[in-house]
Amino acid sequence: MTLEELVEEFARHVAAQSDAILQGDARTGNKHAGRYIAAFKKLRAAGDAGRDALAVLLTHPRMDVRVGAAACLLRYRTEDAKAVLMAAARGEGLAAFEAAQVLKNWESGTWGLDPV
C-alpha cells in the first residue's frame, strides 16, 4: 500500500468507527479502530514521510478524522495537532470528548501514540 492509500484507510476507518459508535454498535466500532490503528502503525513505520502523509488529514472535512490524525501527530506536529484538538474540544459530541481526552493525556504526560 502507498502512503496515500494508508492515509485514506486511516480516514475511512476513523469515520466508520465514529458512525458505528453513534449507532450503538461497539463491536463494529472496535473492528474499525483496529484497522485505523494498523494503518497508523504502517504510516509510523515509514518514519517522517508517513507522518507527513497523515498530516493532510488535519484539514479533513470530518472533525472526527481531524481529531484522530491530530491525536497521532501530537509529538511530530505538536502545534498543528494541538490547534486541531483545542478547536474540536470546544465543540460538542464524540469528537469533542475525544479531543479533550487526548489533550488531557498530553498535558499529564500519559499520551503515547507515537513514542520517540
Short mmCIF file of N, CA and C in Angstrom, two decimals:
data_model
loop_
_atom_site.label_atom_id
_atom_site.label_comp_id
_atom_site.label_asym_id
_atom_site.label_seq_id
_atom_site.Cartn_x
_atom_site.Cartn_y
_atom_site.Cartn_z
N MET A 1 0.84 -1.19 0.00
CA MET A 1 0.00 0.00 0.00
C MET A 1 0.88 1.24 0.00
N THR A 2 0.46 2.25 -0.75
CA THR A 2 1.20 3.52 -0.74
C THR A 2 0.85 4.30 0.52
N LEU A 3 1.63 5.31 0.82
CA LEU A 3 1.33 6.15 1.98
C LEU A 3 -0.04 6.81 1.82
N GLU A 4 -0.35 7.25 0.63
CA GLU A 4 -1.65 7.89 0.39
C GLU A 4 -2.79 6.91 0.62
N GLU A 5 -2.62 5.68 0.21
CA GLU A 5 -3.66 4.67 0.44
C GLU A 5 -3.81 4.38 1.93
N LEU A 6 -2.71 4.36 2.66
CA LEU A 6 -2.78 4.16 4.11
C LEU A 6 -3.50 5.32 4.79
N VAL A 7 -3.24 6.53 4.31
CA VAL A 7 -3.92 7.70 4.87
C VAL A 7 -5.42 7.61 4.59
N GLU A 8 -5.80 7.22 3.39
CA GLU A 8 -7.22 7.04 3.06
C GLU A 8 -7.86 5.97 3.93
N GLU A 9 -7.12 4.88 4.15
CA GLU A 9 -7.64 3.81 5.01
C GLU A 9 -7.82 4.31 6.44
N PHE A 10 -6.85 5.05 6.94
CA PHE A 10 -6.96 5.63 8.28
C PHE A 10 -8.23 6.47 8.38
N ALA A 11 -8.41 7.39 7.45
CA ALA A 11 -9.57 8.28 7.48
C ALA A 11 -10.88 7.50 7.37
N ARG A 12 -10.94 6.56 6.47
CA ARG A 12 -12.16 5.78 6.26
C ARG A 12 -12.56 5.03 7.53
N HIS A 13 -11.58 4.45 8.21
CA HIS A 13 -11.91 3.65 9.39
C HIS A 13 -12.17 4.49 10.64
N VAL A 14 -11.53 5.66 10.74
CA VAL A 14 -11.88 6.57 11.84
C VAL A 14 -13.34 6.98 11.69
N ALA A 15 -13.73 7.39 10.48
CA ALA A 15 -15.10 7.80 10.24
C ALA A 15 -16.08 6.65 10.48
N ALA A 16 -15.73 5.47 10.03
CA ALA A 16 -16.61 4.30 10.21
C ALA A 16 -16.75 3.95 11.68
N GLN A 17 -15.66 4.09 12.44
CA GLN A 17 -15.75 3.81 13.87
C GLN A 17 -16.70 4.80 14.54
N SER A 18 -16.55 6.07 14.23
CA SER A 18 -17.44 7.09 14.81
C SER A 18 -18.89 6.79 14.47
N ASP A 19 -19.15 6.48 13.21
CA ASP A 19 -20.52 6.18 12.80
C ASP A 19 -21.08 4.98 13.54
N ALA A 20 -20.26 3.95 13.71
CA ALA A 20 -20.71 2.75 14.42
C ALA A 20 -21.01 3.05 15.89
N ILE A 21 -20.15 3.84 16.52
CA ILE A 21 -20.36 4.19 17.92
C ILE A 21 -21.66 4.98 18.08
N LEU A 22 -21.88 5.93 17.18
CA LEU A 22 -23.11 6.73 17.25
C LEU A 22 -24.36 5.89 17.03
N GLN A 23 -24.20 4.75 16.36
CA GLN A 23 -25.33 3.83 16.15
C GLN A 23 -25.42 2.79 17.27
N GLY A 24 -24.53 2.88 18.25
CA GLY A 24 -24.55 1.94 19.36
C GLY A 24 -23.93 0.59 19.05
N ASP A 25 -23.13 0.51 18.00
CA ASP A 25 -22.53 -0.75 17.57
C ASP A 25 -21.04 -0.77 17.93
N ALA A 26 -20.75 -1.08 19.18
CA ALA A 26 -19.37 -1.08 19.66
C ALA A 26 -18.51 -2.14 18.98
N ARG A 27 -19.09 -3.28 18.68
CA ARG A 27 -18.32 -4.36 18.04
C ARG A 27 -17.78 -3.90 16.69
N THR A 28 -18.62 -3.31 15.87
CA THR A 28 -18.17 -2.80 14.58
C THR A 28 -17.20 -1.64 14.77
N GLY A 29 -17.48 -0.78 15.74
CA GLY A 29 -16.58 0.32 16.04
C GLY A 29 -15.19 -0.17 16.40
N ASN A 30 -15.11 -1.20 17.20
CA ASN A 30 -13.82 -1.76 17.58
C ASN A 30 -13.08 -2.36 16.38
N LYS A 31 -13.83 -2.96 15.47
CA LYS A 31 -13.22 -3.52 14.26
C LYS A 31 -12.57 -2.40 13.45
N HIS A 32 -13.27 -1.30 13.29
CA HIS A 32 -12.72 -0.17 12.54
C HIS A 32 -11.55 0.48 13.28
N ALA A 33 -11.62 0.51 14.60
CA ALA A 33 -10.50 1.07 15.38
C ALA A 33 -9.23 0.26 15.13
N GLY A 34 -9.36 -1.04 15.13
CA GLY A 34 -8.20 -1.88 14.86
C GLY A 34 -7.60 -1.62 13.49
N ARG A 35 -8.46 -1.33 12.54
CA ARG A 35 -7.98 -1.10 11.17
C ARG A 35 -7.30 0.26 11.03
N TYR A 36 -7.83 1.30 11.69
CA TYR A 36 -7.13 2.59 11.55
C TYR A 36 -5.86 2.61 12.37
N ILE A 37 -5.82 1.88 13.47
CA ILE A 37 -4.58 1.78 14.25
C ILE A 37 -3.52 1.04 13.44
N ALA A 38 -3.93 -0.02 12.75
CA ALA A 38 -2.98 -0.75 11.90
C ALA A 38 -2.44 0.15 10.79
N ALA A 39 -3.31 0.96 10.20
CA ALA A 39 -2.85 1.89 9.16
C ALA A 39 -1.86 2.90 9.74
N PHE A 40 -2.15 3.40 10.94
CA PHE A 40 -1.22 4.35 11.58
C PHE A 40 0.13 3.70 11.86
N LYS A 41 0.11 2.47 12.32
CA LYS A 41 1.38 1.79 12.60
C LYS A 41 2.23 1.66 11.34
N LYS A 42 1.58 1.39 10.22
CA LYS A 42 2.32 1.31 8.95
C LYS A 42 2.84 2.68 8.55
N LEU A 43 2.04 3.72 8.74
CA LEU A 43 2.50 5.08 8.44
C LEU A 43 3.67 5.46 9.35
N ARG A 44 3.55 5.12 10.60
CA ARG A 44 4.61 5.43 11.57
C ARG A 44 5.90 4.69 11.21
N ALA A 45 5.76 3.47 10.72
CA ALA A 45 6.93 2.69 10.32
C ALA A 45 7.66 3.32 9.14
N ALA A 46 6.96 4.14 8.37
CA ALA A 46 7.57 4.84 7.24
C ALA A 46 8.31 6.11 7.71
N GLY A 47 8.31 6.35 9.00
CA GLY A 47 9.03 7.50 9.55
C GLY A 47 8.32 8.81 9.27
N ASP A 48 9.13 9.86 9.13
CA ASP A 48 8.56 11.19 8.94
C ASP A 48 7.75 11.30 7.66
N ALA A 49 8.08 10.54 6.64
CA ALA A 49 7.29 10.56 5.41
C ALA A 49 5.86 10.08 5.67
N GLY A 50 5.72 9.07 6.50
CA GLY A 50 4.39 8.58 6.86
C GLY A 50 3.63 9.57 7.70
N ARG A 51 4.33 10.21 8.62
CA ARG A 51 3.68 11.23 9.46
C ARG A 51 3.28 12.43 8.61
N ASP A 52 4.14 12.84 7.70
CA ASP A 52 3.79 13.95 6.81
C ASP A 52 2.57 13.61 5.96
N ALA A 53 2.50 12.37 5.50
CA ALA A 53 1.34 11.95 4.72
C ALA A 53 0.07 12.03 5.56
N LEU A 54 0.13 11.60 6.80
CA LEU A 54 -1.02 11.63 7.70
C LEU A 54 -1.45 13.06 8.01
N ALA A 55 -0.51 13.98 8.01
CA ALA A 55 -0.80 15.37 8.37
C ALA A 55 -1.82 16.02 7.44
N VAL A 56 -2.00 15.51 6.23
CA VAL A 56 -3.01 16.10 5.36
C VAL A 56 -4.41 15.97 5.96
N LEU A 57 -4.60 15.01 6.87
CA LEU A 57 -5.91 14.82 7.49
C LEU A 57 -6.22 15.86 8.56
N LEU A 58 -5.26 16.69 8.92
CA LEU A 58 -5.52 17.75 9.90
C LEU A 58 -6.51 18.77 9.36
N THR A 59 -6.77 18.74 8.06
CA THR A 59 -7.75 19.64 7.45
C THR A 59 -8.90 18.87 6.80
N HIS A 60 -9.08 17.63 7.17
CA HIS A 60 -10.16 16.79 6.62
C HIS A 60 -11.52 17.42 6.94
N PRO A 61 -12.51 17.23 6.08
CA PRO A 61 -13.84 17.79 6.35
C PRO A 61 -14.51 17.26 7.62
N ARG A 62 -14.21 16.03 8.00
CA ARG A 62 -14.84 15.46 9.20
C ARG A 62 -13.98 15.73 10.43
N MET A 63 -14.62 16.26 11.45
CA MET A 63 -13.92 16.58 12.69
C MET A 63 -13.32 15.34 13.32
N ASP A 64 -14.03 14.21 13.32
CA ASP A 64 -13.50 13.01 13.95
C ASP A 64 -12.21 12.54 13.28
N VAL A 65 -12.12 12.70 11.97
CA VAL A 65 -10.90 12.32 11.25
C VAL A 65 -9.77 13.28 11.61
N ARG A 66 -10.08 14.58 11.68
CA ARG A 66 -9.05 15.55 12.09
C ARG A 66 -8.54 15.24 13.48
N VAL A 67 -9.44 14.93 14.40
CA VAL A 67 -9.05 14.61 15.78
C VAL A 67 -8.21 13.34 15.82
N GLY A 68 -8.59 12.32 15.07
CA GLY A 68 -7.81 11.08 15.04
C GLY A 68 -6.40 11.32 14.54
N ALA A 69 -6.28 12.08 13.47
CA ALA A 69 -4.95 12.39 12.93
C ALA A 69 -4.16 13.23 13.92
N ALA A 70 -4.80 14.23 14.50
CA ALA A 70 -4.11 15.10 15.46
C ALA A 70 -3.62 14.31 16.67
N ALA A 71 -4.43 13.38 17.13
CA ALA A 71 -4.03 12.56 18.28
C ALA A 71 -2.76 11.78 17.97
N CYS A 72 -2.65 11.30 16.76
CA CYS A 72 -1.48 10.52 16.36
C CYS A 72 -0.26 11.38 16.06
N LEU A 73 -0.48 12.65 15.77
CA LEU A 73 0.62 13.52 15.34
C LEU A 73 1.10 14.50 16.41
N LEU A 74 0.64 14.35 17.63
CA LEU A 74 1.00 15.31 18.68
C LEU A 74 2.50 15.48 18.87
N ARG A 75 3.24 14.42 18.88
CA ARG A 75 4.68 14.54 19.10
C ARG A 75 5.38 15.13 17.88
N TYR A 76 4.92 14.79 16.71
CA TYR A 76 5.59 15.19 15.47
C TYR A 76 5.18 16.59 15.01
N ARG A 77 3.91 16.90 15.10
CA ARG A 77 3.38 18.20 14.67
C ARG A 77 2.61 18.83 15.83
N THR A 78 3.32 19.06 16.91
CA THR A 78 2.68 19.45 18.17
C THR A 78 1.76 20.65 18.03
N GLU A 79 2.24 21.75 17.51
CA GLU A 79 1.42 22.97 17.45
C GLU A 79 0.19 22.79 16.56
N ASP A 80 0.39 22.21 15.38
CA ASP A 80 -0.74 21.99 14.47
C ASP A 80 -1.76 21.04 15.08
N ALA A 81 -1.28 19.96 15.68
CA ALA A 81 -2.17 18.96 16.28
C ALA A 81 -2.92 19.55 17.47
N LYS A 82 -2.22 20.30 18.31
CA LYS A 82 -2.89 20.91 19.47
C LYS A 82 -3.95 21.90 19.02
N ALA A 83 -3.69 22.65 17.97
CA ALA A 83 -4.68 23.61 17.48
C ALA A 83 -5.96 22.89 17.03
N VAL A 84 -5.80 21.78 16.32
CA VAL A 84 -6.96 21.00 15.89
C VAL A 84 -7.71 20.46 17.10
N LEU A 85 -6.98 19.90 18.04
CA LEU A 85 -7.62 19.31 19.23
C LEU A 85 -8.31 20.35 20.08
N MET A 86 -7.69 21.51 20.26
CA MET A 86 -8.30 22.56 21.07
C MET A 86 -9.58 23.09 20.42
N ALA A 87 -9.56 23.24 19.11
CA ALA A 87 -10.76 23.68 18.40
C ALA A 87 -11.87 22.65 18.53
N ALA A 88 -11.52 21.39 18.38
CA ALA A 88 -12.52 20.32 18.48
C ALA A 88 -13.08 20.22 19.90
N ALA A 89 -12.21 20.37 20.89
CA ALA A 89 -12.63 20.22 22.29
C ALA A 89 -13.65 21.28 22.70
N ARG A 90 -13.67 22.40 22.00
CA ARG A 90 -14.64 23.46 22.30
C ARG A 90 -16.03 23.14 21.75
N GLY A 91 -16.13 22.10 20.94
CA GLY A 91 -17.40 21.73 20.33
C GLY A 91 -18.18 20.77 21.21
N GLU A 92 -19.05 20.03 20.55
CA GLU A 92 -19.89 19.05 21.24
C GLU A 92 -19.76 17.71 20.54
N GLY A 93 -20.18 16.68 21.24
CA GLY A 93 -20.22 15.35 20.65
C GLY A 93 -18.99 14.52 20.90
N LEU A 94 -18.94 13.40 20.21
CA LEU A 94 -17.90 12.41 20.41
C LEU A 94 -16.51 12.95 20.09
N ALA A 95 -16.36 13.66 18.97
CA ALA A 95 -15.05 14.19 18.59
C ALA A 95 -14.56 15.20 19.63
N ALA A 96 -15.44 16.00 20.16
CA ALA A 96 -15.05 16.98 21.20
C ALA A 96 -14.57 16.27 22.45
N PHE A 97 -15.28 15.24 22.85
CA PHE A 97 -14.88 14.46 24.02
C PHE A 97 -13.51 13.82 23.80
N GLU A 98 -13.34 13.20 22.63
CA GLU A 98 -12.06 12.55 22.32
C GLU A 98 -10.92 13.56 22.31
N ALA A 99 -11.15 14.72 21.71
CA ALA A 99 -10.12 15.76 21.66
C ALA A 99 -9.73 16.20 23.06
N ALA A 100 -10.71 16.40 23.92
CA ALA A 100 -10.44 16.82 25.29
C ALA A 100 -9.63 15.75 26.04
N GLN A 101 -9.96 14.50 25.82
CA GLN A 101 -9.23 13.41 26.47
C GLN A 101 -7.78 13.34 25.99
N VAL A 102 -7.58 13.48 24.69
CA VAL A 102 -6.22 13.46 24.14
C VAL A 102 -5.40 14.59 24.74
N LEU A 103 -5.98 15.79 24.79
CA LEU A 103 -5.26 16.94 25.36
C LEU A 103 -4.94 16.71 26.84
N LYS A 104 -5.88 16.15 27.56
CA LYS A 104 -5.66 15.85 28.98
C LYS A 104 -4.50 14.87 29.14
N ASN A 105 -4.48 13.83 28.33
CA ASN A 105 -3.39 12.84 28.40
C ASN A 105 -2.06 13.44 27.98
N TRP A 106 -2.07 14.32 26.98
CA TRP A 106 -0.84 15.00 26.54
C TRP A 106 -0.28 15.85 27.69
N GLU A 107 -1.15 16.64 28.31
CA GLU A 107 -0.72 17.53 29.39
C GLU A 107 -0.23 16.75 30.62
N SER A 108 -0.85 15.61 30.88
CA SER A 108 -0.46 14.82 32.06
C SER A 108 0.74 13.93 31.80
N GLY A 109 1.19 13.86 30.54
CA GLY A 109 2.35 13.04 30.20
C GLY A 109 2.04 11.58 29.98
N THR A 110 0.77 11.23 29.86
CA THR A 110 0.40 9.82 29.66
C THR A 110 0.13 9.48 28.20
N TRP A 111 0.15 10.47 27.31
CA TRP A 111 -0.06 10.24 25.88
C TRP A 111 1.11 9.42 25.35
N GLY A 112 0.85 8.45 24.48
CA GLY A 112 1.94 7.63 23.97
C GLY A 112 1.65 6.96 22.65
N LEU A 113 0.96 7.65 21.74
CA LEU A 113 0.61 7.02 20.47
C LEU A 113 1.78 6.91 19.50
N ASP A 114 2.77 7.77 19.65
CA ASP A 114 3.89 7.78 18.71
C ASP A 114 5.18 8.02 19.49
N PRO A 115 5.66 6.99 20.18
CA PRO A 115 6.85 7.16 21.01
C PRO A 115 8.09 7.49 20.18
N VAL A 116 9.01 8.13 20.81
CA VAL A 116 10.26 8.52 20.14
C VAL A 116 11.07 7.28 19.80
#
